[in-house]
Coordinates of N, CA, C and O and ligand atoms in Angstrom, one line a residue:
M250 N 11.1 43.6 -23.0 CA 10.5 44.1 -21.8 C 9.4 45.1 -22.2 O 9.5 45.9 -23.0
E251 N 8.3 44.9 -21.5 CA 7.1 45.8 -21.8 C 7.2 47.2 -21.2 O 7.9 47.4 -20.2
R252 N 6.6 48.2 -21.9 CA 6.6 49.5 -21.4 C 5.2 50.1 -21.3 O 4.3 49.7 -22.1
T253 N 5.0 51.0 -20.3 CA 3.7 51.6 -20.2 C 3.9 53.1 -20.0 O 5.0 53.6 -19.6
F254 N 2.8 53.9 -20.3 CA 2.9 55.3 -20.0 C 2.0 55.5 -18.7 O 0.9 55.1 -18.6
M255 N 2.6 56.2 -17.7 CA 1.9 56.5 -16.5 C 1.9 58.0 -16.3 O 2.9 58.7 -16.7
A256 N 0.9 58.6 -15.7 CA 0.9 60.0 -15.3 C 0.4 60.2 -13.9 O -0.6 59.5 -13.5
I257 N 1.0 61.0 -13.2 CA 0.5 61.5 -11.9 C -0.4 62.7 -12.2 O 0.2 63.7 -12.8
K258 N -1.7 62.6 -12.0 CA -2.6 63.6 -12.5 C -2.6 64.9 -11.7 O -2.0 64.9 -10.5
P259 N -3.2 66.0 -12.2 CA -3.1 67.3 -11.5 C -3.5 67.3 -10.0 O -2.9 68.0 -9.2
D260 N -4.6 66.5 -9.7 CA -5.1 66.5 -8.3 C -4.0 65.9 -7.4 O -3.8 66.5 -6.3
A261 N -3.3 64.9 -7.9 CA -2.2 64.3 -7.0 C -1.0 65.2 -6.9 O -0.4 65.3 -5.8
V262 N -0.7 65.9 -8.0 CA 0.4 66.8 -7.9 C 0.1 67.9 -6.9 O 0.9 68.3 -6.0
K263 N -1.1 68.5 -7.0 CA -1.5 69.6 -6.1 C -1.6 69.1 -4.6 O -1.4 69.9 -3.7
R264 N -1.9 67.8 -4.4 CA -2.0 67.3 -3.1 C -0.6 66.8 -2.5 O -0.6 66.3 -1.4
G265 N 0.4 67.0 -3.3 CA 1.7 66.6 -2.8 C 2.0 65.1 -2.7 O 2.6 64.6 -1.8
L266 N 1.4 64.4 -3.7 CA 1.5 62.9 -3.7 C 2.5 62.3 -4.6 O 2.7 61.1 -4.7
I267 N 3.3 63.2 -5.3 CA 4.2 62.7 -6.3 C 5.2 61.7 -5.8 O 5.3 60.6 -6.3
G268 N 5.8 62.0 -4.7 CA 6.8 61.1 -4.1 C 6.2 59.8 -3.7 O 6.8 58.7 -3.9
R269 N 5.0 59.8 -3.1 CA 4.4 58.6 -2.6 C 4.0 57.6 -3.7 O 4.1 56.4 -3.6
I270 N 3.6 58.2 -4.9 CA 3.2 57.4 -6.0 C 4.5 56.8 -6.7 O 4.5 55.6 -7.0
I271 N 5.5 57.7 -6.9 CA 6.7 57.1 -7.5 C 7.3 56.0 -6.7 O 7.8 55.0 -7.2
K272 N 7.2 56.2 -5.3 CA 7.8 55.2 -4.4 C 7.2 53.9 -4.6 O 7.8 52.8 -4.6
R273 N 5.9 53.8 -4.9 CA 5.2 52.5 -5.1 C 5.7 51.9 -6.4 O 5.8 50.7 -6.4
I274 N 5.9 52.7 -7.4 CA 6.4 52.1 -8.7 C 7.8 51.6 -8.5 O 8.1 50.5 -8.9
E275 N 8.6 52.3 -7.7 CA 10.0 51.9 -7.5 C 10.0 50.7 -6.5 O 10.8 49.7 -6.8
N276 N 9.2 50.7 -5.5 CA 9.1 49.6 -4.6 C 8.8 48.3 -5.3 O 9.4 47.2 -5.0
K277 N 8.0 48.4 -6.3 CA 7.6 47.2 -7.0 C 8.7 46.6 -7.8 O 8.8 45.4 -8.1
G278 N 9.7 47.5 -8.2 CA 10.8 47.0 -8.9 C 10.8 47.4 -10.4 O 11.6 47.0 -11.2
Y279 N 9.8 48.2 -10.8 CA 9.7 48.6 -12.1 C 10.8 49.7 -12.4 O 11.2 50.3 -11.5
K280 N 11.1 49.8 -13.7 CA 12.2 50.7 -14.1 C 11.6 51.9 -14.7 O 10.9 51.8 -15.7
I281 N 11.9 53.1 -14.2 CA 11.4 54.3 -14.8 C 12.4 54.8 -15.8 O 13.6 55.0 -15.5
V282 N 12.0 54.8 -17.1 CA 13.0 55.1 -18.1 C 12.8 56.5 -18.7 O 13.6 57.0 -19.5
A283 N 11.7 57.2 -18.3 CA 11.6 58.6 -18.6 C 10.6 59.3 -17.6 O 9.7 58.6 -17.2
M284 N 10.8 60.5 -17.3 CA 9.9 61.2 -16.4 C 10.1 62.7 -16.6 O 11.2 63.2 -16.7
K285 N 8.9 63.4 -16.6 CA 9.0 64.9 -16.6 C 7.7 65.5 -16.1 O 6.6 64.8 -16.2
M286 N 7.8 66.7 -15.5 CA 6.6 67.4 -15.1 C 6.3 68.3 -16.3 O 7.2 69.0 -16.8
L287 N 5.0 68.4 -16.6 CA 4.6 69.3 -17.6 C 3.1 69.8 -17.4 O 2.4 69.1 -16.7
Q288 N 2.8 70.9 -18.0 CA 1.5 71.4 -18.0 C 0.8 70.9 -19.3 O 1.2 71.4 -20.4
P289 N -0.1 70.0 -19.3 CA -0.7 69.5 -20.5 C -1.5 70.6 -21.2 O -2.3 71.3 -20.6
T290 N -1.2 70.8 -22.5 CA -2.0 71.8 -23.3 C -3.3 71.1 -23.7 O -3.4 69.9 -23.6
L291 N -4.2 71.9 -24.2 CA -5.5 71.3 -24.7 C -5.2 70.3 -25.8 O -5.8 69.2 -25.9
E292 N -4.2 70.6 -26.7 CA -3.9 69.7 -27.8 C -3.4 68.3 -27.2 O -3.8 67.3 -27.7
I293 N -2.5 68.4 -26.3 CA -2.0 67.1 -25.7 C -3.1 66.4 -25.0 O -3.3 65.1 -25.2
A294 N -4.0 67.1 -24.3 CA -5.1 66.4 -23.5 C -6.0 65.7 -24.5 O -6.5 64.6 -24.3
E295 N -6.3 66.4 -25.6 CA -7.3 65.9 -26.6 C -6.7 64.6 -27.3 O -7.4 63.7 -27.6
K296 N -5.4 64.7 -27.5 CA -4.7 63.5 -28.1 C -4.7 62.3 -27.2 O -5.1 61.2 -27.5
H297 N -4.4 62.6 -25.9 CA -4.3 61.6 -24.9 C -5.6 60.9 -24.8 O -5.7 59.7 -24.7
Y298 N -6.7 61.7 -24.7 CA -8.0 61.1 -24.4 C -8.9 61.0 -25.6 O -10.1 61.0 -25.4
A299 N -8.3 60.9 -26.8 CA -9.1 60.8 -28.0 C -10.2 59.7 -28.0 O -11.3 59.9 -28.5
E300 N -9.9 58.6 -27.3 CA -10.9 57.5 -27.3 C -12.1 57.9 -26.5 O -13.2 57.2 -26.7
H301 N -12.1 58.9 -25.7 CA -13.2 59.3 -24.9 C -14.0 60.4 -25.5 O -15.0 60.8 -24.9
K302 N -13.6 60.9 -26.6 CA -14.3 62.1 -27.3 C -15.7 61.7 -27.5 O -16.0 60.6 -28.0
G303 N -16.6 62.6 -27.1 CA -18.1 62.3 -27.4 C -18.8 61.8 -26.1 O -20.0 61.8 -26.1
K304 N -18.0 61.3 -25.2 CA -18.7 60.7 -24.0 C -19.1 61.9 -23.1 O -18.5 63.0 -23.1
P305 N -20.1 61.7 -22.2 CA -20.6 62.8 -21.4 C -19.5 63.4 -20.5 O -19.6 64.6 -20.3
F306 N -18.6 62.6 -20.0 CA -17.6 63.2 -19.1 C -16.4 63.8 -19.8 O -15.5 64.3 -19.1
Y307 N -16.4 63.7 -21.1 CA -15.2 64.2 -21.9 C -14.8 65.6 -21.6 O -13.6 65.9 -21.3
P308 N -15.7 66.6 -21.6 CA -15.3 68.0 -21.4 C -14.7 68.1 -20.0 O -13.7 68.8 -19.8
E309 N -15.3 67.5 -19.0 CA -14.8 67.5 -17.6 C -13.4 66.9 -17.5 O -12.5 67.4 -16.8
L310 N -13.2 65.8 -18.2 CA -11.9 65.1 -18.2 C -10.8 66.0 -18.8 O -9.7 66.1 -18.2
I311 N -11.1 66.7 -19.9 CA -10.2 67.6 -20.5 C -9.8 68.8 -19.6 O -8.7 69.1 -19.4
K312 N -10.9 69.3 -18.9 CA -10.7 70.4 -18.0 C -9.8 69.9 -16.8 O -8.9 70.6 -16.4
Y313 N -10.0 68.7 -16.4 CA -9.3 68.2 -15.2 C -7.8 68.0 -15.6 O -6.9 68.4 -14.9
I314 N -7.6 67.3 -16.7 CA -6.2 67.0 -17.0 C -5.3 68.2 -17.4 O -4.1 68.2 -17.4
T315 N -6.0 69.3 -17.8 CA -5.3 70.5 -18.1 C -5.3 71.5 -17.0 O -4.9 72.7 -17.1
S316 N -5.8 71.1 -15.8 CA -6.0 72.0 -14.7 C -4.7 72.3 -13.9 O -4.7 73.1 -12.9
G317 N -3.6 71.7 -14.3 CA -2.3 71.9 -13.5 C -1.3 70.9 -14.1 O -1.6 70.1 -14.9
P318 N -0.1 71.0 -13.5 CA 0.9 70.1 -14.1 C 0.7 68.6 -13.7 O 0.0 68.3 -12.7
I319 N 1.2 67.8 -14.6 CA 1.2 66.3 -14.3 C 2.7 65.9 -14.3 O 3.5 66.6 -14.8
V320 N 2.9 64.7 -13.8 CA 4.2 64.0 -13.9 C 4.0 62.9 -14.9 O 3.3 61.9 -14.5
A321 N 4.7 63.0 -16.0 CA 4.5 61.9 -17.0 C 5.7 61.0 -16.9 O 6.9 61.4 -16.7
M322 N 5.4 59.7 -17.1 CA 6.5 58.7 -16.9 C 6.4 57.6 -17.9 O 5.3 57.2 -18.3
V323 N 7.5 57.0 -18.3 CA 7.5 55.7 -19.0 C 8.1 54.7 -18.1 O 9.2 54.9 -17.5
V324 N 7.4 53.7 -17.9 CA 7.7 52.6 -16.9 C 7.9 51.3 -17.6 O 7.0 50.9 -18.4
E325 N 9.0 50.6 -17.2 CA 9.3 49.4 -17.9 C 9.3 48.2 -16.9 O 9.7 48.4 -15.7
G326 N 8.9 47.0 -17.4 CA 8.9 45.9 -16.5 C 8.2 44.7 -17.1 O 7.5 44.8 -18.1
D327 N 8.4 43.5 -16.5 CA 7.7 42.3 -16.9 C 6.2 42.5 -16.8 O 5.7 42.8 -15.7
N328 N 5.5 42.4 -17.9 CA 4.0 42.5 -17.8 C 3.5 43.8 -17.1 O 2.6 43.8 -16.3
V329 N 4.3 44.9 -17.4 CA 4.1 46.1 -16.6 C 2.7 46.8 -16.8 O 2.2 47.4 -15.9
I330 N 2.1 46.5 -18.0 CA 0.8 47.2 -18.2 C -0.3 46.6 -17.2 O -1.0 47.3 -16.5
E331 N -0.3 45.3 -17.2 CA -1.3 44.6 -16.3 C -0.9 44.9 -14.8 O -1.7 45.2 -14.0
G332 N 0.4 44.9 -14.5 CA 0.9 45.1 -13.2 C 0.6 46.5 -12.7 O 0.1 46.7 -11.5
T333 N 0.8 47.5 -13.5 CA 0.6 48.9 -13.0 C -1.0 49.2 -13.0 O -1.4 49.9 -12.1
R334 N -1.7 48.6 -13.9 CA -3.2 48.8 -13.8 C -3.7 48.2 -12.5 O -4.6 48.7 -11.8
H335 N -3.1 47.1 -12.1 CA -3.5 46.4 -10.8 C -3.1 47.3 -9.7 O -3.9 47.5 -8.7
M336 N -1.9 47.8 -9.7 CA -1.4 48.7 -8.6 C -2.3 50.0 -8.5 O -2.5 50.5 -7.4
M337 N -2.8 50.5 -9.7 CA -3.6 51.7 -9.7 C -4.9 51.5 -9.1 O -5.5 52.4 -8.5
G338 N -5.5 50.3 -9.4 CA -6.9 50.1 -9.0 C -7.9 50.5 -10.0 O -7.5 51.2 -10.9
S339 N -9.1 50.1 -9.8 CA -10.1 50.5 -10.9 C -10.4 52.0 -10.8 O -10.1 52.7 -9.9
T340 N -11.1 52.4 -11.9 CA -11.3 53.8 -12.2 C -11.9 54.6 -11.0 O -11.5 55.7 -10.8
V341 N -12.9 54.0 -10.4 CA -13.6 54.7 -9.4 C -13.0 54.4 -8.0 O -13.1 53.3 -7.5
P342 N -12.3 55.4 -7.4 CA -11.5 55.1 -6.2 C -12.3 54.4 -5.0 O -11.8 53.5 -4.4
N343 N -13.6 54.7 -4.9 CA -14.4 54.1 -3.8 C -14.7 52.7 -4.0 O -15.0 52.0 -3.0
S344 N -14.5 52.2 -5.2 CA -14.7 50.7 -5.4 C -13.4 50.0 -5.8 O -13.4 48.8 -6.0
A345 N -12.3 50.8 -5.8 CA -11.0 50.2 -6.1 C -10.6 49.3 -4.9 O -11.0 49.6 -3.8
E346 N -9.8 48.3 -5.2 CA -9.4 47.4 -4.2 C -8.5 48.2 -3.1 O -7.6 49.0 -3.5
V347 N -8.7 47.9 -1.9 CA -7.9 48.6 -0.8 C -6.5 48.2 -1.0 O -6.1 47.1 -1.4
G348 N -5.6 49.2 -0.8 CA -4.2 49.0 -1.1 C -3.7 49.5 -2.4 O -2.5 49.7 -2.6
T349 N -4.6 49.7 -3.3 CA -4.2 50.3 -4.6 C -4.1 51.8 -4.5 O -4.6 52.4 -3.5
I350 N -3.4 52.4 -5.5 CA -3.1 53.8 -5.4 C -4.5 54.6 -5.4 O -4.7 55.5 -4.6
R351 N -5.4 54.2 -6.3 CA -6.7 55.0 -6.3 C -7.5 54.8 -5.1 O -8.1 55.7 -4.6
A352 N -7.5 53.6 -4.5 CA -8.3 53.4 -3.3 C -7.7 54.2 -2.1 O -8.4 54.7 -1.3
D353 N -6.3 54.2 -2.1 CA -5.6 54.8 -0.9 C -5.6 56.3 -1.0 O -5.6 57.0 0.0
F354 N -5.5 56.8 -2.2 CA -5.4 58.3 -2.3 C -6.5 59.0 -3.1 O -6.7 60.2 -2.9
G355 N -7.3 58.3 -3.9 CA -8.2 58.9 -4.8 C -9.5 59.3 -4.0 O -9.9 58.6 -3.0
M356 N -10.2 60.3 -4.5 CA -11.4 60.7 -3.8 C -12.7 60.6 -4.7 O -13.7 60.2 -4.2
T357 N -12.5 60.9 -6.0 CA -13.7 60.8 -6.9 C -13.3 60.1 -8.2 O -12.1 60.1 -8.5
K358 N -14.3 59.7 -9.0 CA -13.9 59.1 -10.2 C -13.4 60.1 -11.2 O -12.7 59.8 -12.2
E359 N -13.7 61.4 -11.0 CA -13.1 62.4 -11.8 C -11.7 62.6 -11.5 O -10.8 62.8 -12.4
C360 N -11.4 62.7 -10.2 CA -10.0 63.0 -9.7 C -9.4 61.7 -9.1 O -9.5 61.5 -7.9
N361 N -8.9 60.9 -10.0 CA -8.5 59.5 -9.5 C -7.0 59.3 -9.5 O -6.5 58.2 -9.7
V362 N -6.3 60.4 -9.4 CA -4.8 60.4 -9.1 C -3.8 60.0 -10.1 O -2.8 60.6 -10.3
V363 N -4.1 58.9 -10.8 CA -3.1 58.4 -11.7 C -3.7 57.9 -13.0 O -4.9 57.6 -13.1
H364 N -2.9 57.9 -14.0 CA -3.2 57.3 -15.3 C -2.2 56.2 -15.6 O -1.0 56.3 -15.3
G365 N -2.7 55.1 -16.3 CA -1.8 54.1 -16.8 C -2.4 53.5 -18.1 O -3.6 53.3 -18.1
S366 N -1.6 53.3 -19.1 CA -2.0 52.7 -20.3 C -2.7 51.4 -20.1 O -2.3 50.6 -19.2
D367 N -3.7 51.1 -20.9 CA -4.4 49.8 -20.7 C -4.1 48.7 -21.8 O -4.7 47.6 -21.7
S368 N -3.2 49.0 -22.7 CA -2.8 48.0 -23.7 C -1.5 48.4 -24.3 O -1.0 49.5 -24.1
I369 N -0.8 47.4 -25.0 CA 0.5 47.7 -25.6 C 0.3 48.8 -26.6 O 1.1 49.8 -26.7
E370 N -0.8 48.8 -27.4 CA -1.0 49.8 -28.4 C -1.2 51.2 -27.8 O -0.7 52.2 -28.3
A371 N -2.0 51.2 -26.7 CA -2.3 52.5 -26.0 C -1.0 53.0 -25.5 O -0.7 54.2 -25.5
A372 N -0.1 52.1 -24.9 CA 1.1 52.6 -24.3 C 2.0 53.2 -25.4 O 2.6 54.3 -25.2
E373 N 2.1 52.5 -26.5 CA 3.0 53.1 -27.6 C 2.5 54.5 -28.0 O 3.2 55.4 -28.2
R374 N 1.2 54.5 -28.2 CA 0.5 55.8 -28.7 C 0.7 56.9 -27.6 O 1.1 58.0 -27.9
E375 N 0.5 56.6 -26.4 CA 0.6 57.6 -25.3 C 2.1 58.0 -25.0 O 2.3 59.2 -24.8
I376 N 3.0 57.1 -25.1 CA 4.4 57.4 -24.9 C 4.8 58.4 -25.9 O 5.5 59.4 -25.7
A377 N 4.4 58.2 -27.2 CA 4.7 59.1 -28.3 C 4.1 60.5 -28.2 O 4.6 61.5 -28.7
I378 N 3.0 60.6 -27.5 CA 2.4 61.9 -27.3 C 3.3 62.8 -26.3 O 3.4 64.0 -26.5
Y379 N 3.8 62.1 -25.3 CA 4.5 62.9 -24.2 C 6.0 62.9 -24.4 O 6.7 63.8 -23.8
F380 N 6.6 61.9 -25.1 CA 8.1 61.8 -25.1 C 8.6 61.7 -26.5 O 8.0 60.9 -27.3
T381 N 9.7 62.3 -26.8 CA 10.5 62.0 -28.0 C 11.4 60.8 -27.7 O 11.7 60.5 -26.6
Q382 N 11.8 60.2 -28.8 CA 12.6 59.0 -28.6 C 13.9 59.3 -27.7 O 14.3 58.5 -26.9
D383 N 14.5 60.5 -28.0 CA 15.7 60.8 -27.2 C 15.5 61.2 -25.8 O 16.4 61.4 -25.0
E384 N 14.3 61.3 -25.4 CA 14.0 61.6 -23.9 C 13.9 60.3 -23.1 O 13.8 60.3 -21.9
L385 N 13.9 59.1 -23.8 CA 13.8 57.8 -23.1 C 15.3 57.4 -22.7 O 16.2 57.4 -23.6
C386 N 15.5 57.2 -21.4 CA 16.8 56.8 -20.9 C 16.9 55.3 -21.0 O 16.4 54.6 -20.2
E387 N 17.5 54.9 -22.1 CA 17.5 53.4 -22.4 C 18.8 52.8 -22.0 O 18.9 51.6 -21.8
N388 N 19.9 53.5 -21.9 CA 21.2 52.9 -21.7 C 21.7 52.9 -20.2 O 22.8 53.4 -19.9
W389 N 20.9 52.3 -19.4 CA 21.3 52.2 -18.0 C 20.6 50.9 -17.4 O 19.7 50.5 -18.0
K390 N 21.2 50.4 -16.4 CA 20.7 49.1 -15.8 C 20.3 49.4 -14.4 O 21.0 50.1 -13.6
T391 N 19.2 48.8 -14.0 CA 18.9 48.8 -12.5 C 19.9 48.0 -11.8 O 20.6 47.1 -12.3
M392 N 19.9 48.1 -10.4 CA 20.8 47.3 -9.6 C 20.4 45.8 -9.8 O 21.3 45.0 -9.8
M393 N 19.2 45.5 -9.9 CA 18.7 44.2 -10.1 C 19.3 43.6 -11.4 O 19.8 42.5 -11.4
E394 N 19.3 44.4 -12.4 CA 19.8 43.9 -13.7 C 21.3 43.7 -13.6 O 21.9 42.7 -14.1
L395 N 22.0 44.6 -12.9 CA 23.5 44.5 -12.7 C 23.8 43.3 -11.9 O 24.8 42.6 -12.3
V396 N 23.1 43.0 -10.9 CA 23.4 41.9 -10.0 C 23.1 40.6 -10.8 O 24.0 39.7 -10.8
L397 N 22.0 40.5 -11.5 CA 21.7 39.3 -12.3 C 22.8 39.1 -13.3 O 23.3 37.9 -13.5
E398 N 23.2 40.2 -14.0 CA 24.3 40.0 -15.0 C 25.6 39.6 -14.4 O 26.2 38.7 -14.9
A399 N 25.9 40.1 -13.2 CA 27.2 39.7 -12.6 C 27.1 38.2 -12.1 O 28.1 37.5 -12.3
Q400 N 25.9 37.8 -11.7 CA 25.8 36.4 -11.3 C 26.1 35.5 -12.4 O 26.6 34.4 -12.3
H401 N 25.6 35.9 -13.6 CA 25.8 35.1 -14.8 C 27.2 35.1 -15.4 O 27.6 34.2 -16.1
S402 N 27.9 36.2 -15.0 CA 29.3 36.3 -15.6 C 30.4 36.2 -14.6 O 31.5 36.3 -14.9
D403 N 30.0 36.0 -13.3 CA 31.0 35.9 -12.2 C 31.8 37.2 -12.0 O 32.9 37.1 -11.5
S404 N 31.3 38.3 -12.5 CA 32.1 39.5 -12.3 C 31.4 40.3 -11.1 O 30.4 39.9 -10.6
T405 N 32.0 41.5 -10.8 CA 31.4 42.2 -9.6 C 30.3 43.2 -10.1 O 30.5 43.8 -11.1
P406 N 29.2 43.2 -9.4 CA 28.2 44.1 -9.8 C 28.6 45.6 -9.5 O 29.7 45.8 -9.0
F407 N 27.8 46.5 -9.9 CA 28.0 48.0 -9.6 C 28.9 48.6 -10.7 O 28.9 49.8 -10.8
V408 N 29.7 47.9 -11.4 CA 30.6 48.6 -12.3 C 30.0 48.8 -13.7 O 30.5 49.6 -14.5
G409 N 29.0 48.0 -14.0 CA 28.3 48.1 -15.3 C 27.7 49.5 -15.5 O 27.3 50.1 -14.6
A410 N 27.7 49.9 -16.7 CA 27.1 51.3 -17.0 C 25.6 51.1 -17.0 O 25.1 50.0 -17.2
Ligands
LIG800 P1 -9.0 54.6 -16.6 O1 -8.2 55.8 -16.3 O2 -9.1 53.7 -15.4 O3 -8.4 53.8 -17.8 P2 -11.1 55.4 -18.4 O4 -12.4 54.8 -18.5 O5 -10.1 55.3 -19.5 O6 -10.4 55.0 -17.0 O7 -11.3 57.0 -18.2 C1 -10.3 57.9 -18.3 C2 -10.4 58.9 -17.2 O8 -11.6 59.7 -17.3 C3 -10.6 58.3 -15.8 O9 -9.3 57.9 -15.2 C4 -11.2 59.4 -15.0 O10 -10.3 60.5 -14.7 C5 -12.2 60.0 -16.1 N1 -13.5 59.4 -16.0 C6 -13.8 58.1 -16.3 N2 -15.2 57.9 -16.2 C7 -15.7 59.1 -15.7 C8 -17.0 59.5 -15.4 O11 -18.0 58.8 -15.4 N3 -17.1 60.8 -14.9 C9 -16.0 61.7 -14.9 N4 -14.8 61.3 -15.2 C10 -14.6 60.0 -15.6
LIG801 MG1 -8.3 54.3 -19.8

């Protein structure tokens, strides 16, 4: 199963959008296997956005991502990287597809509400910046997983750990 790193960025936390964004991830059926609120330090921000170092918007980006707490998440699901990027919408909210998180909540390309990894390599790298291995909740099953398992074994769902 594929994993991605997502973050609810400081503008969205300040605007009270945490619940609405998490709800979309849960509605889709993705499994959240780690989540925490944190204030990114300069060191974390520079690691996260290392690929953008040297670009004109880089200083502004670092200032933005360190401007308040974020909600960091590891999200799991079938083809989750492509799926969450699609749900997020393109970088600039005003040209993002209507119905996506960025189109519905974002205001500017600087403050575009959410982050999501764009490749398996990026996801692995970003997850490791924000989470230690023991912060990942790996030993539980979603109700969908329990139901599917029960269907295959003829037992009752809900009892599995
Ligand atoms: P992404 O978040 O859609 O993957 P990237 O190109 O990786 O977009 O850029 C990372 C973040 O940098 C964006 O989400 C946005 O917050 C910010 N950013 C991107 N382009 C610009 C720009 O031209 N001006 C200011 N900020 C930008
Ligand atoms: Mg990116």
